[in-house]
XYZ file of C-alpha atoms in Angstrom:
217
model
C -18.869 -28.110 -18.583
C -19.898 -31.304 -20.274
C -21.535 -29.043 -22.970
C -18.126 -27.711 -24.469
C -19.049 -24.005 -23.583
C -16.864 -22.042 -21.683
C -17.871 -20.072 -18.340
C -18.028 -16.802 -19.965
C -20.156 -19.071 -22.417
C -22.589 -19.915 -19.977
C -22.915 -16.641 -18.464
C -23.242 -15.509 -21.885
C -26.135 -17.479 -22.291
C -27.632 -17.055 -19.216
C -27.574 -13.685 -19.050
C -29.032 -13.452 -22.673
C -31.997 -15.570 -21.540
C -32.653 -12.907 -19.074
C -33.229 -10.333 -21.827
C -35.375 -12.203 -23.519
C -37.392 -13.180 -20.593
C -37.853 -9.776 -19.973
C -35.711 -9.361 -16.888
C -32.853 -7.595 -17.972
C -34.260 -4.337 -19.622
C -33.564 -1.636 -21.899
C -30.060 0.647 -20.380
C -30.189 -2.148 -16.905
C -26.634 -1.318 -15.730
C -24.401 -4.934 -15.882
C -22.307 -4.774 -12.308
C -19.369 -6.056 -12.633
C -18.815 -6.648 -8.999
C -22.493 -7.939 -8.837
C -21.934 -10.515 -11.860
C -18.561 -11.790 -9.881
C -20.818 -12.890 -6.910
C -23.808 -13.724 -8.878
C -22.210 -16.317 -10.688
C -19.181 -17.102 -8.547
C -16.767 -16.221 -10.836
C -13.659 -14.184 -12.309
C -13.855 -10.527 -13.009
C -11.956 -12.049 -15.882
C -14.841 -14.337 -16.901
C -17.703 -11.923 -16.158
C -15.674 -9.323 -18.422
C -15.106 -11.553 -21.257
C -19.191 -12.869 -20.947
C -19.980 -8.698 -21.179
C -17.698 -8.470 -23.988
C -19.290 -11.375 -26.155
C -23.042 -10.030 -25.105
C -21.891 -6.770 -26.905
C -20.239 -8.491 -30.046
C -23.995 -9.667 -29.893
C -25.252 -6.528 -29.634
C -27.168 -6.901 -26.832
C -24.944 -4.498 -24.557
C -23.034 -1.562 -25.165
C -20.651 0.167 -22.839
C -21.158 3.741 -22.008
C -18.209 6.156 -20.947
C -18.464 6.555 -16.732
C -21.638 3.714 -16.095
C -19.947 0.634 -17.881
C -21.456 -1.585 -19.523
C -25.519 -1.359 -19.777
C -28.058 -3.081 -21.819
C -28.885 -2.011 -25.078
C -31.299 0.387 -26.573
C -32.601 -0.049 -29.900
C -33.573 1.979 -32.491
C -35.419 2.221 -36.107
C -32.670 1.036 -37.525
C -32.432 -2.017 -35.415
C -35.625 -2.642 -35.514
C -36.003 -2.450 -39.292
C -32.824 -4.513 -39.877
C -33.923 -6.842 -37.404
C -37.467 -7.250 -39.477
C -35.393 -7.539 -42.927
C -33.562 -10.592 -40.259
C -36.988 -11.838 -39.687
C -38.806 -12.238 -43.441
C -35.379 -13.519 -44.366
C -35.601 -16.552 -42.326
C -39.153 -16.907 -40.965
C -40.524 -16.884 -44.334
C -37.486 -19.029 -45.697
C -37.956 -21.881 -43.373
C -42.283 -21.775 -44.328
C -41.590 -22.220 -47.711
C -38.889 -24.741 -47.509
C -40.911 -26.793 -44.235
C -42.237 -30.524 -44.554
C -44.726 -31.603 -43.640
C -44.578 -31.012 -39.710
C -43.138 -33.893 -37.486
C -45.283 -34.306 -34.375
C -42.240 -33.047 -32.068
C -42.648 -29.590 -34.350
C -45.891 -29.182 -34.229
C -45.592 -30.513 -30.111
C -43.161 -27.550 -29.807
C -44.892 -24.391 -31.537
C -48.299 -25.809 -29.543
C -46.169 -25.704 -25.895
C -45.281 -21.832 -27.300
C -48.655 -21.435 -28.305
C -50.395 -22.510 -24.828
C -48.057 -20.192 -22.948
C -48.637 -17.258 -24.179
C -52.197 -18.114 -23.773
C -51.723 -18.953 -19.958
C -49.481 -15.449 -19.618
C -52.570 -14.013 -21.169
C -54.641 -14.946 -19.221
C -52.656 -13.693 -15.972
C -51.897 -10.055 -17.860
C -48.149 -11.241 -18.202
C -47.267 -8.995 -20.876
C -44.090 -9.685 -20.852
C -44.442 -13.028 -20.974
C -46.821 -12.936 -23.461
C -44.049 -11.008 -25.680
C -41.431 -14.067 -24.857
C -43.323 -16.970 -25.360
C -44.439 -15.723 -29.120
C -40.835 -14.921 -29.632
C -40.746 -19.013 -28.687
C -43.333 -19.673 -31.293
C -41.328 -18.027 -34.002
C -37.853 -19.321 -32.995
C -39.679 -22.920 -33.440
C -40.884 -21.712 -37.243
C -37.108 -21.025 -37.805
C -36.224 -24.314 -36.316
C -37.799 -26.134 -39.391
C -34.237 -24.870 -41.581
C -32.933 -27.781 -39.453
C -30.010 -25.488 -38.816
C -27.664 -25.067 -35.411
C -26.056 -21.863 -36.721
C -28.974 -20.086 -37.962
C -30.677 -20.954 -34.284
C -28.274 -19.712 -32.647
C -28.449 -16.774 -34.534
C -32.015 -16.608 -34.111
C -32.079 -16.465 -30.561
C -29.759 -13.013 -30.953
C -32.891 -11.537 -33.169
C -34.986 -12.751 -30.486
C -32.675 -11.434 -27.790
C -32.350 -7.892 -29.476
C -36.059 -7.917 -30.561
C -37.325 -8.652 -26.639
C -35.505 -5.273 -26.109
C -37.298 -3.434 -28.922
C -40.895 -4.512 -27.328
C -39.561 -3.176 -23.821
C -39.946 0.244 -25.610
C -43.874 -0.400 -26.646
C -45.277 2.231 -24.711
C -48.208 0.088 -23.995
C -46.793 -3.581 -23.963
C -50.624 -5.431 -23.466
C -51.804 -3.401 -26.558
C -48.843 -4.637 -28.832
C -48.950 -7.982 -27.821
C -52.427 -9.000 -27.545
C -53.702 -9.016 -31.299
C -51.126 -11.789 -32.282
C -51.667 -15.173 -30.363
C -54.912 -16.408 -32.592
C -52.384 -15.135 -35.913
C -49.422 -17.596 -34.481
C -52.223 -20.505 -33.636
C -53.358 -20.325 -37.055
C -50.483 -20.091 -38.711
C -49.243 -23.361 -36.793
C -52.670 -25.020 -38.072
C -51.831 -24.291 -41.705
C -48.305 -25.658 -41.719
C -49.687 -28.788 -39.238
C -52.128 -29.299 -42.593
C -49.272 -28.394 -45.150
C -51.184 -25.680 -46.488
C -47.512 -23.594 -46.954
C -48.677 -20.921 -49.038
C -51.591 -20.040 -46.422
C -48.512 -20.346 -44.164
C -46.142 -18.352 -46.153
C -48.351 -15.220 -46.942
C -50.345 -15.176 -43.150
C -46.459 -14.877 -41.409
C -45.576 -11.975 -44.277
C -48.834 -10.064 -43.055
C -47.796 -10.792 -39.450
C -44.355 -9.561 -40.103
C -45.459 -6.692 -41.430
C -48.224 -5.720 -39.340
C -46.104 -5.872 -36.407
C -43.222 -4.273 -38.145
C -45.570 -1.207 -38.793
C -46.825 -1.147 -35.456
C -43.352 -1.462 -33.407
C -42.637 1.798 -36.095
C -45.713 3.676 -34.900
C -44.848 3.100 -31.118
C -41.247 4.093 -31.615
C -42.504 7.318 -33.014
C -45.234 8.180 -30.222
C -42.278 6.937 -27.600
C -40.107 9.429 -28.884
C -42.424 12.089 -28.859
C -43.708 12.109 -25.470
């Protein structure tokens, strides 16, 4: 492995990407024997990968059932938004004027959201929307924070899956992401900051409401 990652870490990164992509959903079992075949890896390697995913808060071991993709609760959701406010608002507050490649990556994510929305593929809308926010955190220029935030994004993806009506939840953020990008590109950090703050407040409130609804059904 030329990038210095062990096989177990490669498998962990791929499984995490499947969570971010909405291919692995809360409560899905991760069956050792199937993963051994899929990745052509030893049981020990698969166990190591699953153990690391567990440390990242993405899986949990359930007695008599094995390892499953984790379901998150209200407290997890609040904590994720605490982290988002810290990192995303900090990134905007300290941002230098956007460089071309930074702007392009944000626009790529926005465009991918648009295409997914036209197809009414709401799962992809959620995934690419989160990629936009990863690009905001990337303005901090810290590989450690990027890696940490990728785990946050994977957990957020699991939260989105709990929304009873994902279309209703996802449809409203695209215009706001585009506006935040425009303000960042124009160097208007104050407007971008206020918009992101309102965005995170609204998103958290809506998700908490959806959590309450899904628990009452």
